[in-house]
């Protein structure tokens, strides 16, 4: 049973009647309901206004895959929350970043790039083309996904070259976008999925729901958490795999910690 | 003329007589002298204790390639300096991170990973093998580099998969390390080079000096600085490349800025 | 149940008493026995001297993951066999290439590079370091694998940059080698694993056997075979996703096949 | 002075009056004229009907960058020509594959994949978006290229994950395509560029000409040819970088060649 947590800032739904009408249970609620249709996934939710942004350390330790939707409230996410999430990704937790989450602190921290793009909110048609239709994230989805109304995101999308380009979008207004990409950071797998503007019912779309279920399975790393992934252990001379003798000058005393 | 700046925390040389003896002009001085042997490079230096860590915005704007050596004083580098350096890399400035700079704030910011590793200071032999001896960074260097005394760094090195693995090290004590790797972040090229422990005269080594000159040429991006690389411009409906009409609900008013 | 086929040229074992003594059931027999210890794998074997090199199309269609060991008899493998294997990898069959299989026709076909390296048969110690110990191929294996006697393979190994570098070897004689790497070709996943010289009992090693079981699971793609992966279908104007009209000159008549 | 050779099968221009009217000097002639506008490039041409397909070994040895346009006559290219070209790419010659060259024997050999795609000849509008506008191949070209009439190529394009995705195309009819990608094979750099259907004047377009000049500079590797890139030298025990002694069984006699 993969433990998935859907995080949402949960702001638009409560402030904007259009969004609230589409997502009465919140965007997180709709996504979690879609995930729960999979017997192998146990989905729960977390929101910005909860203590520690809904993601205290204890909860993150019991999270296998985190999904992240944010937009208006990116700056309100605590830096300590970003630290905890990044640490857990490095340890092996999967991360699925959705739509406007491209500008979240979490995603920027893990990418090391601006994560910027062009955008237009015109309800235009989006067609996502599969680059590798046999990729596990696209299982059962065919060679393309059509969404009748979506926000446009256009290239250049300032992210590092991905491990895999999974989907590329065509937009009615003339732009393109790499709408599905994968990266690895430490032991953790990351998938970015573009669609999901708050004024359209994208997360109620059965195809999108299937894709997100697939992505949760893909992002799940069954290995034990790599909890010391940030440590830089000294390997003293007498513990070297091969027998060697100390030579030359030395700055560190025996057994001393390294600098960081 | 490529404008290279060699940044050094410049601490060990002034605190430790062994290091001061090897690098009387500082590690930065030795590296800059090596770069200046190239007619196409204009090398200068910057150190931690200077105003704005020696890297005010005006100076960074006139820097084509930045080299970074730090170790003991990583935490003392201002976060604002890290912001400025990262911005300039995204705009196109080249960055060469040296040895213990693996744990610098700048490198961790741009990688999005722990950048951790194992280490041992035993003066052991290191042999760096060329993966692609025709790579421009290895021009004129042959198929391997031998260093009689170096600190050991061992895998796992927690960085993202690189664009290219350029060098892999063998250590006398039994470890291996990916000692030369390249990445792209925005318009900027990044090269990490492992050797250069402060208690050995590595930066006086003519082969290492040649490699660093090559790396400066490789990292240099002659394109104009991509100064708006962090911006996410709206492309309004009437400016779309293809003629479209507004459809569906909308959150943003016409001409409004996006959230970030 | 993953259907794995272990292919072996099966020459050394019958010609050389040292090899025959280590692998009385053939290298393929030892590998298949190791795989069969996994309840989720159904392993069988195929050898060069069988009709169609033991890999007729019908059999390949029922193969999920193919393992390949060859050395002395690379040139004797039929080109038609290479075509069939490459086609099935493109359709989604996993491929695990072992040791001297680096110079097999199959591997060279799928890499597009020389696949050359340096070598020495001195029974020296090899230590394989995990780059990402949480990678599924390394499940349960810790941070390194030690083999007391192996042939040395040294860099440069002329293959394309991999998707992931999984293992790097240290050799007693001073060389290094990227001993575990992954690639994708069409819908098929490829893993190269270095150890396995015929004069040492490497495939009887429980750690190596565990790694190969892991690799079979990793390489398995449950998607339906992408049987038309080599086709280049015309999408006529009236079948275009968006309504368009024919413009400009044309070379092809309506419904005509493309050139290839 | 970079020595560029533009190879063309040169069939359509002589068989089809529409094509002949657009390219009276052949497609190769138009491309070479565009390259020659650069003082740093010395462009010449070669065609299928010349002895050894215009690319005898002596000529290839004096070629720094090869551009390849083929379509109808792919099967007529000698396998020996393909061998020579691939060898030279591995040694360090740059290769730029154009448009329908995606199905050339040369490109398929170097990619190891089907290189298939979807297509439509409707003269529709193509807009190529820059993924990294500061990439040297895009110097001076801005953020997009518009072509009023082109053949459509649609994803999936069955090639390995590239080192860099440089351009992605939007098509009027609803498809997308990764129209500019880079790979490395041995010491050689490869760039694929999509536009250039024979019934449209694409190679007379000044923007396309500028891009191809940039690409020639990018693909040029000034390193000496790596002529033994296919060899697998034995490193005998007494030549090992570290002192070792022969252990265990051995198959090869001292000084013997390896199998391949």
Coordinates of C-alpha atoms in Angstrom, one line a residue, chain C residues 12 16 19 71-72 74-75 90 103 108-114 116-125 148-149 152 156 158 160-161 163 172-175 184-186 197-200 226 229-237 240-242 244-247 249-252 256-260, chain D residues 12 16 19 71-72 74-75 90 103 108-114 116-125 148-149 152 156 158 160-161 163 172-175 184-186 197-200 226 229-237 240-242 244-247 249-252 256-260:
Chain C
X12 CA 34.4 -21.6 -23.6
X16 CA 38.3 -25.0 -21.9
X19 CA 35.8 -22.8 -17.5
X71 CA 32.7 -13.5 -26.0
X72 CA 34.6 -15.6 -28.5
X74 CA 30.3 -12.7 -31.4
X75 CA 30.8 -12.9 -35.2
X90 CA 12.4 -1.4 -29.3
X103 CA 31.3 -6.3 -27.9
X108 CA 26.8 -2.4 -30.5
X109 CA 23.6 -2.2 -32.6
X110 CA 21.6 -0.7 -29.8
X111 CA 24.3 1.7 -28.5
X112 CA 25.5 3.1 -31.9
X113 CA 29.1 3.4 -30.5
X114 CA 32.2 1.2 -30.6
X116 CA 35.4 -0.6 -26.7
X117 CA 37.4 -0.6 -23.5
X118 CA 40.8 -1.8 -22.0
X119 CA 41.2 -5.1 -20.4
X120 CA 43.6 -7.4 -18.4
X121 CA 43.1 -10.9 -17.2
X122 CA 45.0 -11.1 -13.9
X123 CA 42.4 -12.3 -11.5
X124 CA 42.7 -9.0 -9.6
X125 CA 40.3 -7.6 -7.0
X148 CA 38.1 -11.3 -5.1
X149 CA 39.1 -12.3 -8.7
X152 CA 39.8 -5.9 -15.4
X156 CA 37.2 4.8 -21.6
X158 CA 32.8 3.9 -25.5
X160 CA 26.6 6.8 -25.0
X161 CA 26.0 8.8 -21.8
X163 CA 20.4 7.4 -18.2
X172 CA 43.5 -3.5 -7.9
X173 CA 45.7 -2.7 -10.9
X174 CA 44.7 1.0 -11.0
X175 CA 41.8 1.3 -13.4
X184 CA 16.3 3.2 -23.0
X185 CA 15.9 2.3 -26.6
X186 CA 12.3 2.6 -27.9
X197 CA 34.7 -13.4 -16.8
X198 CA 34.5 -17.1 -17.7
X199 CA 37.5 -18.2 -15.6
X200 CA 36.1 -17.0 -12.3
X226 CA 4.8 -1.7 -29.3
X229 CA 7.4 1.0 -33.3
X230 CA 9.4 1.0 -36.6
X231 CA 6.5 2.3 -38.7
X232 CA 6.1 5.9 -39.9
X233 CA 2.4 6.4 -40.5
X234 CA 1.1 9.1 -42.7
X235 CA -1.5 11.3 -41.0
X236 CA -3.6 12.7 -43.9
X237 CA -5.0 16.2 -43.9
X240 CA -5.1 15.9 -38.6
X241 CA -6.0 16.6 -35.0
X242 CA -6.8 20.2 -36.0
X244 CA -6.3 22.3 -41.7
X245 CA -6.2 22.7 -45.5
X246 CA -3.6 21.4 -48.0
X247 CA -1.2 24.2 -49.0
X249 CA 3.6 21.8 -53.4
X250 CA 3.4 18.1 -52.7
X251 CA 5.6 15.2 -53.6
X252 CA 3.6 12.4 -52.3
X256 CA 1.1 7.1 -50.6
X257 CA 3.7 5.4 -48.3
X258 CA 6.7 7.4 -47.2
X259 CA 10.2 6.5 -48.2
X260 CA 12.6 4.7 -45.9
Chain D
X12 CA 14.1 14.6 -56.1
X16 CA 10.5 16.4 -59.8
X19 CA 11.7 20.4 -56.3
X71 CA 14.9 10.6 -48.4
X72 CA 14.0 8.4 -51.3
X74 CA 18.2 5.7 -48.2
X75 CA 18.5 2.0 -49.2
X90 CA 33.2 8.0 -33.4
X103 CA 15.5 7.4 -41.6
X108 CA 19.8 4.8 -37.4
X109 CA 23.2 3.2 -37.0
X110 CA 24.3 5.9 -34.6
X111 CA 21.1 6.1 -32.6
X112 CA 20.3 2.4 -32.2
X113 CA 16.6 3.1 -32.4
X114 CA 13.9 3.0 -35.1
X116 CA 10.4 6.5 -36.8
X117 CA 7.8 9.3 -36.5
X118 CA 4.4 10.4 -38.0
X119 CA 4.2 12.7 -41.0
X120 CA 1.9 14.8 -43.2
X121 CA 2.7 16.8 -46.3
X122 CA 0.2 19.6 -46.2
X123 CA 2.4 22.7 -46.3
X124 CA 1.2 23.7 -42.9
X125 CA 2.8 26.3 -40.5
X148 CA 5.1 29.3 -43.3
X149 CA 5.0 25.9 -45.1
X152 CA 4.6 17.9 -40.4
X156 CA 6.7 10.0 -31.0
X158 CA 11.9 7.1 -31.7
X160 CA 17.3 7.9 -27.5
X161 CA 16.9 10.6 -24.8
X163 CA 21.8 15.3 -24.3
X172 CA -0.8 23.9 -37.4
X173 CA -2.5 20.5 -37.7
X174 CA -2.1 19.8 -34.0
X175 CA 1.2 17.8 -33.6
X184 CA 27.4 12.4 -28.4
X185 CA 28.7 9.2 -30.0
X186 CA 32.3 8.5 -29.2
X197 CA 11.1 19.2 -46.9
X198 CA 12.1 19.2 -50.5
X199 CA 8.9 20.9 -51.8
X200 CA 9.4 24.1 -49.7
X226 CA 40.6 9.4 -32.1
X229 CA 38.4 4.4 -30.8
X230 CA 37.3 0.9 -31.8
X231 CA 40.2 -0.9 -30.4
X232 CA 40.2 -2.8 -27.1
X233 CA 43.9 -2.9 -26.0
X234 CA 45.1 -5.4 -23.5
X235 CA 47.0 -3.9 -20.6
X236 CA 49.3 -6.6 -19.4
X237 CA 50.1 -7.2 -15.8
X240 CA 49.2 -2.0 -15.0
X241 CA 49.3 1.4 -13.4
X242 CA 49.6 -0.2 -10.0
X244 CA 49.9 -6.4 -9.2
X245 CA 50.6 -10.1 -9.6
X246 CA 48.8 -12.5 -11.8
X247 CA 46.1 -14.5 -9.9
X249 CA 42.9 -19.0 -14.0
X250 CA 43.5 -17.5 -17.3
X251 CA 42.0 -18.0 -20.8
X252 CA 44.2 -15.7 -22.8
X256 CA 47.0 -12.5 -27.1
X257 CA 44.4 -10.4 -28.8
X258 CA 40.9 -10.2 -27.2
X259 CA 37.8 -11.6 -29.0
X260 CA 35.4 -9.3 -30.7

